[in-house]
CSV table of C-alpha atoms in Angstrom, one decimal:
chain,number,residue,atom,x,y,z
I,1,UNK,CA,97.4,56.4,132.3
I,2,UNK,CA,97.8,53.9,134.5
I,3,UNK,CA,95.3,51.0,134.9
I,4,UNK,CA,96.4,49.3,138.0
I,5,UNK,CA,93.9,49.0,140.2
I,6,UNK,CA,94.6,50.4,144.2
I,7,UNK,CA,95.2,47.8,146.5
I,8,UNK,CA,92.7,46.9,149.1
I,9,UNK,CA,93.2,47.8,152.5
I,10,UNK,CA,94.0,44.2,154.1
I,11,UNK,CA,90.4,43.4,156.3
I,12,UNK,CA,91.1,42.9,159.7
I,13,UNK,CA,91.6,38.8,161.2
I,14,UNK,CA,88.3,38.5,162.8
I,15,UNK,CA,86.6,40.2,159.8
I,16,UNK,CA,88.6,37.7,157.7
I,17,UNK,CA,87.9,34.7,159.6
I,18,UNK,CA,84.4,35.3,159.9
I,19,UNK,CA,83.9,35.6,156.3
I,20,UNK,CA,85.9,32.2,155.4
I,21,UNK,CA,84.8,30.4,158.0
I,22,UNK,CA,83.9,27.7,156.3
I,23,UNK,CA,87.3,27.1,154.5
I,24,UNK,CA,89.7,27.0,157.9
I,25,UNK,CA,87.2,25.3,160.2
I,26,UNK,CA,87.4,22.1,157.7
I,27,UNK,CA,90.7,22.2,157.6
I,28,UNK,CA,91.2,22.9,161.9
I,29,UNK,CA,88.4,20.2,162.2
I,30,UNK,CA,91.1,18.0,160.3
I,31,UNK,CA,93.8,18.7,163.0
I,32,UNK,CA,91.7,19.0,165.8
I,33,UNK,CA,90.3,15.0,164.7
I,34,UNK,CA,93.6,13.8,164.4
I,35,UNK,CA,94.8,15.1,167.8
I,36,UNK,CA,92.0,13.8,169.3
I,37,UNK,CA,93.0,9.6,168.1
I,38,UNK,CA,96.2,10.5,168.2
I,39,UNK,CA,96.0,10.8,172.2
I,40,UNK,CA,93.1,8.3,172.2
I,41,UNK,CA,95.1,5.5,170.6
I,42,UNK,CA,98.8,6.7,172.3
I,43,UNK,CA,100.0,7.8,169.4
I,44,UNK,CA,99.3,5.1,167.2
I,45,UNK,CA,97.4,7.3,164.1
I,46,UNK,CA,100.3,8.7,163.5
I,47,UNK,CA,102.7,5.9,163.4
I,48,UNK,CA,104.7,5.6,160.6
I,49,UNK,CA,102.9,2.3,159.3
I,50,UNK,CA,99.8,3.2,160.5
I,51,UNK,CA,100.2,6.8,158.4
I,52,UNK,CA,101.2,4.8,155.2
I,53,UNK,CA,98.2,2.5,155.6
I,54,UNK,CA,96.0,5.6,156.3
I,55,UNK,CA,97.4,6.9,152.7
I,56,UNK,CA,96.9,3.1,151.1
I,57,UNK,CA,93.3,3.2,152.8
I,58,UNK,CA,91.9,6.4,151.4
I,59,UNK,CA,93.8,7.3,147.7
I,60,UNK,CA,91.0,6.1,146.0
I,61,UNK,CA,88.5,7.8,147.9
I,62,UNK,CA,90.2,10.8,147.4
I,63,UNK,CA,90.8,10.2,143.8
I,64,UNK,CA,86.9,9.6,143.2
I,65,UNK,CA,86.2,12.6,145.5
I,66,UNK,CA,88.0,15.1,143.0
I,67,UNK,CA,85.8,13.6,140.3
I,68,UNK,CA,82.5,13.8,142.6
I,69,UNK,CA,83.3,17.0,143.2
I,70,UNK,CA,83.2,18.8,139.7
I,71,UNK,CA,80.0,16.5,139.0
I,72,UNK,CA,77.8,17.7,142.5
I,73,UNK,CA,79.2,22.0,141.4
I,74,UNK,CA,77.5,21.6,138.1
I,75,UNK,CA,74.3,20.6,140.1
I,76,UNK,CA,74.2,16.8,140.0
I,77,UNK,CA,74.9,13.7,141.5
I,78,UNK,CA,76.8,10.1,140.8
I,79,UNK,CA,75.6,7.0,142.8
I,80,UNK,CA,77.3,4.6,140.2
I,81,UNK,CA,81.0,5.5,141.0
I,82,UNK,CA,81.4,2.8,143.8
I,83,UNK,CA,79.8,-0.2,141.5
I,84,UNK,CA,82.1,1.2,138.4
I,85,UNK,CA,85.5,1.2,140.8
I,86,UNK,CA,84.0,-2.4,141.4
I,87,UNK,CA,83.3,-3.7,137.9
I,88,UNK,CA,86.7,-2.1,136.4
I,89,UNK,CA,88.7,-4.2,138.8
I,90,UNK,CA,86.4,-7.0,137.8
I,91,UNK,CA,87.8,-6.2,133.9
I,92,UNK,CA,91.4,-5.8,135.0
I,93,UNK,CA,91.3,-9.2,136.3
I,94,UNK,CA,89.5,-10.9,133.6
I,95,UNK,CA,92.5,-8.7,131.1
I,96,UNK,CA,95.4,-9.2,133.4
I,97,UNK,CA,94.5,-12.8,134.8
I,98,UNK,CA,92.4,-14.7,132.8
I,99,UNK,CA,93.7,-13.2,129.6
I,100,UNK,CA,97.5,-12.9,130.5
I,101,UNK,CA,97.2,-9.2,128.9
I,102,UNK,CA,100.3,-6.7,130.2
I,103,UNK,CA,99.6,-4.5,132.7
I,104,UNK,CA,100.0,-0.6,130.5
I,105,UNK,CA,97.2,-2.2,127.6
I,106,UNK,CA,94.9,-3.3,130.2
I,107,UNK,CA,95.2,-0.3,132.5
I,108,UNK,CA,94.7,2.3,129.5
I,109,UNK,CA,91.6,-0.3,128.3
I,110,UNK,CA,90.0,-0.3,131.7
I,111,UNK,CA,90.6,3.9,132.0
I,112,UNK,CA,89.0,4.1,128.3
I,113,UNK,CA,85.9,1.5,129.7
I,114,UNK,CA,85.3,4.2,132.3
I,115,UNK,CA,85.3,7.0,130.1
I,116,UNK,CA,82.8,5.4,128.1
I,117,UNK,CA,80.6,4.3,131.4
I,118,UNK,CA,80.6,8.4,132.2
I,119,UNK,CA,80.0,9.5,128.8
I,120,UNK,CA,77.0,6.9,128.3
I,121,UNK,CA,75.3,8.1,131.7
I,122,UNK,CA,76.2,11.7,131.4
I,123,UNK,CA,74.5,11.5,127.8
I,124,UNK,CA,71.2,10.2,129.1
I,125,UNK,CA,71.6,13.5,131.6
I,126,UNK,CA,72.7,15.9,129.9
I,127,UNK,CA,70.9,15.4,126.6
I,128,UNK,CA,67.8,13.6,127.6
I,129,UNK,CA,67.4,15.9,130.8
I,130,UNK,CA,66.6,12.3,133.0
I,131,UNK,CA,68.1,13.1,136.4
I,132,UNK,CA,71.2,12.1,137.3
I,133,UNK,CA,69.8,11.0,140.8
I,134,UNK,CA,68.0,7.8,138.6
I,135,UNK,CA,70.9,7.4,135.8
I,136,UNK,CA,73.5,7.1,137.7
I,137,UNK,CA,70.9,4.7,140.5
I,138,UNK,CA,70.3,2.7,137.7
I,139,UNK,CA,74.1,2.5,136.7
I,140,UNK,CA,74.8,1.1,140.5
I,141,UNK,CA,72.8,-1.7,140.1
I,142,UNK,CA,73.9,-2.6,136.1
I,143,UNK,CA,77.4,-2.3,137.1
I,144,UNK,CA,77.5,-4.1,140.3
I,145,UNK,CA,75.2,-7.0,138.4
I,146,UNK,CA,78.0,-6.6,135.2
I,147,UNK,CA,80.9,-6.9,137.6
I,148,UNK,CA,79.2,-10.0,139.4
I,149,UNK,CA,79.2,-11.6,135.6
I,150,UNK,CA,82.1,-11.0,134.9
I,151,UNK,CA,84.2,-12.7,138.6
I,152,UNK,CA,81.3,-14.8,138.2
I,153,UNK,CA,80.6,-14.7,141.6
I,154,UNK,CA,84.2,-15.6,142.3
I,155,UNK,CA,87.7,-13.5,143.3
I,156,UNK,CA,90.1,-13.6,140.3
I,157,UNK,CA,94.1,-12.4,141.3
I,158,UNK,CA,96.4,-12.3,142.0
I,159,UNK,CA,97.8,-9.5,139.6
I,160,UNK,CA,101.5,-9.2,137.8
I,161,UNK,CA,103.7,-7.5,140.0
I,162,UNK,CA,103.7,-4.6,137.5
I,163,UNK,CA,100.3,-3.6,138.3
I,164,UNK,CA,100.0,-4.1,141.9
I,165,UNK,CA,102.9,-1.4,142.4
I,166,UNK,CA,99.9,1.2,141.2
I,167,UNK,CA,99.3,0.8,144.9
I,168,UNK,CA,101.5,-1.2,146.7
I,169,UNK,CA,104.9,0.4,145.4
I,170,UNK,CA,106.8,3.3,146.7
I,171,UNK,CA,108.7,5.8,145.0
I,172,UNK,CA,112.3,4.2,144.5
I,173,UNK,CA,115.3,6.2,146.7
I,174,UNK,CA,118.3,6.8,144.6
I,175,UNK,CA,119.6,9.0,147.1
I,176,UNK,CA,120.6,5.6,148.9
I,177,UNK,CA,119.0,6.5,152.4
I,178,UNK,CA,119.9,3.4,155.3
I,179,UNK,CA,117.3,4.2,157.7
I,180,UNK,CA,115.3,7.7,156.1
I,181,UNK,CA,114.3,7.2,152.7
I,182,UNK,CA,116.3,10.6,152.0
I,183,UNK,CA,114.7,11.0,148.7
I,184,UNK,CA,111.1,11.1,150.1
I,185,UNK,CA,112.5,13.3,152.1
I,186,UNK,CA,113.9,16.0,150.0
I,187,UNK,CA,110.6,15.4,147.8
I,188,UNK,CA,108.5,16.6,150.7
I,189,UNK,CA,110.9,19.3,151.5
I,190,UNK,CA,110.9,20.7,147.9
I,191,UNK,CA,107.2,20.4,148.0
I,192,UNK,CA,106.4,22.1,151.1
I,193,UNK,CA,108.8,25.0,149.5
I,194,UNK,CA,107.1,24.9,146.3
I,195,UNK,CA,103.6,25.5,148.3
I,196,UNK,CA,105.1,28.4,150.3
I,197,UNK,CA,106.5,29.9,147.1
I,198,UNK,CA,103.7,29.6,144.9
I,199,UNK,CA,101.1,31.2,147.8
I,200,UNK,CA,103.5,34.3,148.1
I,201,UNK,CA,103.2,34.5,144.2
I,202,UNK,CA,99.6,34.1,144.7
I,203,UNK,CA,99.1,36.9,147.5
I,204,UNK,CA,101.4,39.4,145.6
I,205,UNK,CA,99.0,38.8,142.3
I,206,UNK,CA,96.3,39.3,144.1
I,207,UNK,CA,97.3,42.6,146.4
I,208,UNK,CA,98.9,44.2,142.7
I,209,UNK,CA,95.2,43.8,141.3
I,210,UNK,CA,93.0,45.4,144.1
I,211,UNK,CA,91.8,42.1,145.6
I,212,UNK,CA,90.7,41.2,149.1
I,213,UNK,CA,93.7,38.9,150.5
I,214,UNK,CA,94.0,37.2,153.6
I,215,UNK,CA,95.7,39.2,156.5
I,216,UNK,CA,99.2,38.8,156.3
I,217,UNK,CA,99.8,37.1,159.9
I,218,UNK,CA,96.9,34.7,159.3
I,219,UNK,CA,98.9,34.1,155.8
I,220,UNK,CA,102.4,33.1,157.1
I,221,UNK,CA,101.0,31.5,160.5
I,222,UNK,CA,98.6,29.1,157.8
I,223,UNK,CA,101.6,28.8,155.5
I,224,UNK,CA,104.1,27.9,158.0
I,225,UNK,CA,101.9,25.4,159.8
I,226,UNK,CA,101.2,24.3,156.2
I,227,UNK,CA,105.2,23.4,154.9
I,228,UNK,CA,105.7,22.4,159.0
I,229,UNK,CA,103.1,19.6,158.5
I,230,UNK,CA,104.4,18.7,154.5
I,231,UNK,CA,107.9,18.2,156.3
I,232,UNK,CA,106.3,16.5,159.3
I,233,UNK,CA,104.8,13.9,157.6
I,234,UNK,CA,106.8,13.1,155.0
I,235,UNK,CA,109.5,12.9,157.6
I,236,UNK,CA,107.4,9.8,159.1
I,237,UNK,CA,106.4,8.4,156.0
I,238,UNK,CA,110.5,8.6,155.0
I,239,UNK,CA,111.3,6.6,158.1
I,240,UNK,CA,109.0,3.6,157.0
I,241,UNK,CA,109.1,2.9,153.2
I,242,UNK,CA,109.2,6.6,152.0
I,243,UNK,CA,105.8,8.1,150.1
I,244,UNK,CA,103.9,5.4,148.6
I,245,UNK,CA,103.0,6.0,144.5
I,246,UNK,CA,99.4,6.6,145.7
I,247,UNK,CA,100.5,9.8,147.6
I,248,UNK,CA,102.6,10.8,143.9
I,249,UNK,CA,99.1,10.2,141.8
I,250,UNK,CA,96.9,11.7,144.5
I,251,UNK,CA,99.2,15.3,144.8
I,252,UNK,CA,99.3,15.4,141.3
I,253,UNK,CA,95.6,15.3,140.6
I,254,UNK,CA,94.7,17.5,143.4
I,255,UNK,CA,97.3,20.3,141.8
I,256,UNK,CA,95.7,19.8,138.3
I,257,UNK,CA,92.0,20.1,139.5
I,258,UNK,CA,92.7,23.0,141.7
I,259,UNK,CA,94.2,24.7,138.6
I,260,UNK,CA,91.7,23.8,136.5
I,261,UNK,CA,89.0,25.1,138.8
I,262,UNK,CA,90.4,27.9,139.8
I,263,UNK,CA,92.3,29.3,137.0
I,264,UNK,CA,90.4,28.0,134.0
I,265,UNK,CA,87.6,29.3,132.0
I,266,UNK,CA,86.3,25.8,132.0
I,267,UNK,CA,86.2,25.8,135.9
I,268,UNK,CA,84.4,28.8,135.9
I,269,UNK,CA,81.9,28.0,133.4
I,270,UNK,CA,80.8,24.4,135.2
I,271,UNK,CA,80.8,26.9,138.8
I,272,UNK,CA,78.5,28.9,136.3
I,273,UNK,CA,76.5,26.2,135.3
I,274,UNK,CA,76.0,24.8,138.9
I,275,UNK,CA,75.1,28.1,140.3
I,276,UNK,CA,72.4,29.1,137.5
I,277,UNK,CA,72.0,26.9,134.5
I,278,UNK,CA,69.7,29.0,133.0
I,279,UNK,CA,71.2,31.7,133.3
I,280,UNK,CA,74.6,29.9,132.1
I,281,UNK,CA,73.1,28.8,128.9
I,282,UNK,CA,72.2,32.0,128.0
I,283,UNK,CA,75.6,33.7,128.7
I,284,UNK,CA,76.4,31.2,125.9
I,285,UNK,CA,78.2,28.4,128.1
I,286,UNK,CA,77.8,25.0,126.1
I,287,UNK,CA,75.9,23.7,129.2
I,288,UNK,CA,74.8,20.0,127.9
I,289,UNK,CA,78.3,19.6,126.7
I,290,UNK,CA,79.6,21.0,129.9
I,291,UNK,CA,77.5,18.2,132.5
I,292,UNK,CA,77.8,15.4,130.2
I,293,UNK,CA,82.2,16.5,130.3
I,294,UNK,CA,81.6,16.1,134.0
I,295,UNK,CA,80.6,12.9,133.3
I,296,UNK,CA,83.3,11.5,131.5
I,297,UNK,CA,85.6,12.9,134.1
I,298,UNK,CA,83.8,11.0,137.0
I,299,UNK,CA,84.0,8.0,134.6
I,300,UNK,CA,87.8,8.4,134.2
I,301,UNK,CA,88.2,9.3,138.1
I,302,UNK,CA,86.3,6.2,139.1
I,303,UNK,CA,88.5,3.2,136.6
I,304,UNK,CA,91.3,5.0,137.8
I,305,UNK,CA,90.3,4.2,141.2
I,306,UNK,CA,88.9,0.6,140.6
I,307,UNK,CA,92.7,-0.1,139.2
I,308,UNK,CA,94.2,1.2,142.0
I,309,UNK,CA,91.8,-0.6,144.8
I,310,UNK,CA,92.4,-3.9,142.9
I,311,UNK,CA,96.0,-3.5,142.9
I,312,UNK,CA,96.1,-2.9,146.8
I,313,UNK,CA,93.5,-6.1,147.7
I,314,UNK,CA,95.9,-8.0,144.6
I,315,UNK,CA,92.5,-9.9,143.9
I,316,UNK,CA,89.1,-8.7,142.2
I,317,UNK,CA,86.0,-9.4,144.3
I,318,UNK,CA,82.2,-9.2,143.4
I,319,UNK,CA,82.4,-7.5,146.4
I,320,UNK,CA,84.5,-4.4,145.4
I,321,UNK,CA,83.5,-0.6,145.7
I,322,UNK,CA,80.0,-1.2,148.0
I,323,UNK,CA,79.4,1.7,149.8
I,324,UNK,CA,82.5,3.6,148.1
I,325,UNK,CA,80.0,6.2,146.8
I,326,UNK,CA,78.3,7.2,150.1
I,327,UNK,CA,82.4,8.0,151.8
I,328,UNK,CA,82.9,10.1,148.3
I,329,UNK,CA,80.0,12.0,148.3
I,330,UNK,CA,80.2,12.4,152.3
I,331,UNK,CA,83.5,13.8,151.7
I,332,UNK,CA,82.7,16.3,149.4
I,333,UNK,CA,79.7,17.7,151.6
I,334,UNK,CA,82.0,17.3,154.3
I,335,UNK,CA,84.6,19.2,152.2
I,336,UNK,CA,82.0,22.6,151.6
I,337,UNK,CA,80.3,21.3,148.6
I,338,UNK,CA,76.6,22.1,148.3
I,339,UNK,CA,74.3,20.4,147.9
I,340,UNK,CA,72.3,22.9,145.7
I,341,UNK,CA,75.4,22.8,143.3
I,342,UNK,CA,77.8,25.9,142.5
I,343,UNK,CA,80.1,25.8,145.2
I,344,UNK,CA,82.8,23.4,146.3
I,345,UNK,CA,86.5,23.8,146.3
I,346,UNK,CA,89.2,20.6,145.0
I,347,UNK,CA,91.1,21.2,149.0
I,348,UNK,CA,87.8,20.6,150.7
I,349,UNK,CA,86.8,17.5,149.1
I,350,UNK,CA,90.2,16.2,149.5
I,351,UNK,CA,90.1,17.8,153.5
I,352,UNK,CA,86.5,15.7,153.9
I,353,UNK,CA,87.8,12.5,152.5
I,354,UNK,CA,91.3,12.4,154.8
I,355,UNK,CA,88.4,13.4,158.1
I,356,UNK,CA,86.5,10.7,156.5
I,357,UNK,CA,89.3,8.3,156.8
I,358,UNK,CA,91.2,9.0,159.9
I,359,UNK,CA,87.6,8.7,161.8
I,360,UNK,CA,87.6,5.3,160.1
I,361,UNK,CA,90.9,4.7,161.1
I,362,UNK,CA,90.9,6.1,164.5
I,363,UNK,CA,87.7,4.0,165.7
I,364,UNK,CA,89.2,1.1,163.8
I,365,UNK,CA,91.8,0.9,166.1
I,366,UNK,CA,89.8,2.2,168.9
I,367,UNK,CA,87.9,-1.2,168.9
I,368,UNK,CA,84.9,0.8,167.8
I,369,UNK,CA,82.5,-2.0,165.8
I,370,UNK,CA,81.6,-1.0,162.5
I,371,UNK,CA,77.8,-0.3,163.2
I,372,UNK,CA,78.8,2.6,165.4
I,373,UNK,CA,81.2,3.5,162.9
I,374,UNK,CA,78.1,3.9,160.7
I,375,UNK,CA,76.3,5.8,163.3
I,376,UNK,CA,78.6,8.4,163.7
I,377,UNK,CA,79.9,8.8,160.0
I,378,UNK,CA,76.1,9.7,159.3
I,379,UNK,CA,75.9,12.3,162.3
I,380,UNK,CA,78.7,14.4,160.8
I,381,UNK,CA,77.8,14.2,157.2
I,382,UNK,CA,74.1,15.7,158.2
I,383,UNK,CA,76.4,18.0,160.8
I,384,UNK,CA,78.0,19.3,157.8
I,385,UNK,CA,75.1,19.4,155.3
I,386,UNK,CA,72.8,21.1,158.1
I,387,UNK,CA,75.8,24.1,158.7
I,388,UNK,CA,76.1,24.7,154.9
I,389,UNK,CA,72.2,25.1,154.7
I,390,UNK,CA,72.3,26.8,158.0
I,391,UNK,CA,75.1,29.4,156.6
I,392,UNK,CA,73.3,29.7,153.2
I,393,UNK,CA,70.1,31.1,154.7
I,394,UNK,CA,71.9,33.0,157.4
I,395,UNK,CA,73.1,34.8,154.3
């Protein structure tokens, strides 16, 4: 007997569209913001510098966005992460500069310093049912006070050479390239062939196994605009310096967290455990264990981050990571992540961060003072808060 389950008929574009509107417009809002400095500033944005800085600029908000991300599905909230990026660089300095300790020891000490920061708050959450909202408030202010100890009030840098190619360094170009870096080149290439490759695989799964799939125009139009872009940009990046190591770390995590969210049984359990803890615990998901493991992650996420932001400014400063956790949440919310917890996808926090940071850039070269900056950053997080609550009621 055969146990294959009839394909679905494919639902018609505007069907489609309506449905997912949600995903698409994030990512057309992304493209239609860039088009909109790229004429405002002549075509600056998308210089080749300019596009490298934009990269340098944003890696660790993206990296602490993927983090943020898993923590604000399972239904809570971290306002420590920009004080612990700050306070980790503050450690690297004291281990790299004031202790003359090698750069792999004191980058694997600072990660395991982070895990322990996210395990401590996440146990006073998960186990002692405090809310997150006050654990993680009060870990902003101890690890911004902690950090300030530890500089004592002063910069400490610069950094061994080693370490500041965590963000500073660019993938090396055997391939020998005079003017293209032809090995960033082939990279992106390989990558934007990869995509294409694995979302045929994807769409033939799914169509074999009776699931709704996305019309197949919309599906080569997206996945040809998709590779076209890859190529694009790497072809820019290729004619400066070729893809910085940030890029490398950043595509890599983004890959692993969209697998484990998607094709995991621990993904699905923390979407679980966001959506209806109760009901999650007694479906027998661990869910304690579960938010205090989001924890640790956001921990991890965030020293990774704090290494790579002091290896780009080559100094620690008391200063380091203020405000870093209001442009990581506002890119997740930004990215389709509720606020009610449960739903939120890896792409759209990574989508919301990169419209976070060409905005940023665009009005930075625009001339645009940092107080309207402000204004206008907090006018399209509440734009994009108010639609998802908007959408969620509509439904």
């Amino acid at each position: 007997m055969d146990t294959t389950a009839a394909p679905l008929p494919a639902p018609g574009l505007g069907h489609f569209l309506k449905h997912h509107l949600r995903e698409y417009g994030m990512l057309l809002s992304l493209v239609a913001i860039m088009a909109f400095f790229q004429y405002l500033t002549d075509g600056t944005l998308l210089q080749p510098l300019n596009l490298t800085n934009l990269v340098l600029q944003n890696s660790y908000i993206v990296v602490m966005a993927l983090g943020m991300l898993l923590v604000i599905v399972a239904g809570h909230i971290d306002l420590s992460v920009g004080s612990v990026c700050g306070f980790i660089g503050a450690l690297a300095a004291v281990l790299m500069v004031q202790y003359e300790w090698s750069a792999v020891p004191a980058t694997l000490m600072c990660i395991a310093a982070g895990a322990a920061i996210g395990a401590l708050q996440g146990w006073f959450v998960a186990w002692f049912k405090i809310p997150s909202f006050i654990v993680t408030l009060a870990g902003m202010l101890v690890f911004k006070g902690l950090a300030l100890a530890l500089l004592q009030g002063q910069s400490v840098g610069p950094f061994p050479e080693a370490f500041q190619s965590l963000s500073s360094g660019f993938i090396p170009d055997p391939l020998g390239g005079e003017e293209l870096r032809t090995t960033s080149l082939v990279l992106g290439v390989a990558v934007a062939a990869l995509a294409a490759g694995l979302g045929w695989r994807s769409r033939r799964y799914e169509l074999q196994h009776g699931m709704e799939v996305e019309p197949a125009a919309l599906f080569g139009l997206r996945h040809a605009a998709l590779s076209a872009a890859i190529i694009a940009l790497t072809w820019l990046m290729a004619s400066y310096k070729g893809l910085p190591n940030v890029l490398i770390i950043m595509a890599v995590l983004t890959v692993a967290y969209d697998f484990v969210t998607h094709r995991t049984t621990l993904g699905r359990r923390l979407y679980a455990l966001g959506g209806n803890e109760k009901a999650a615990r007694l479906s027998g998901i661990r869910t304690e264990r579960l938010a205090w493991l989001s924890f640790v992650n956001m921990g991890v996420l965030a020293a990774l981050a704090g290494l790579m932001f002091a290896a780009r400014l080559n100094t620690a400063t008391p200063k380091a990571g203020v405000g870093f956790e209001l442009d990581v949440i506002a890119a997740c919310f930004i990215g389709g992540a509720s606020a009610s917890g449960g739903v939120g996808k890896v792409m759209g926090a990574v989508i919301g961060a990169f419209v976070m940071g060409v905005m940023n850039n665009g009005m930075s070269i625009l001339g645009i003072g940092i107080d309207y900056q402000q204004v206008i950053k907090g006018g399209v997080l509440l734009a994009a808060v108010f639609l998802d609550v908007y959408n969620r009621r509509k439904g």
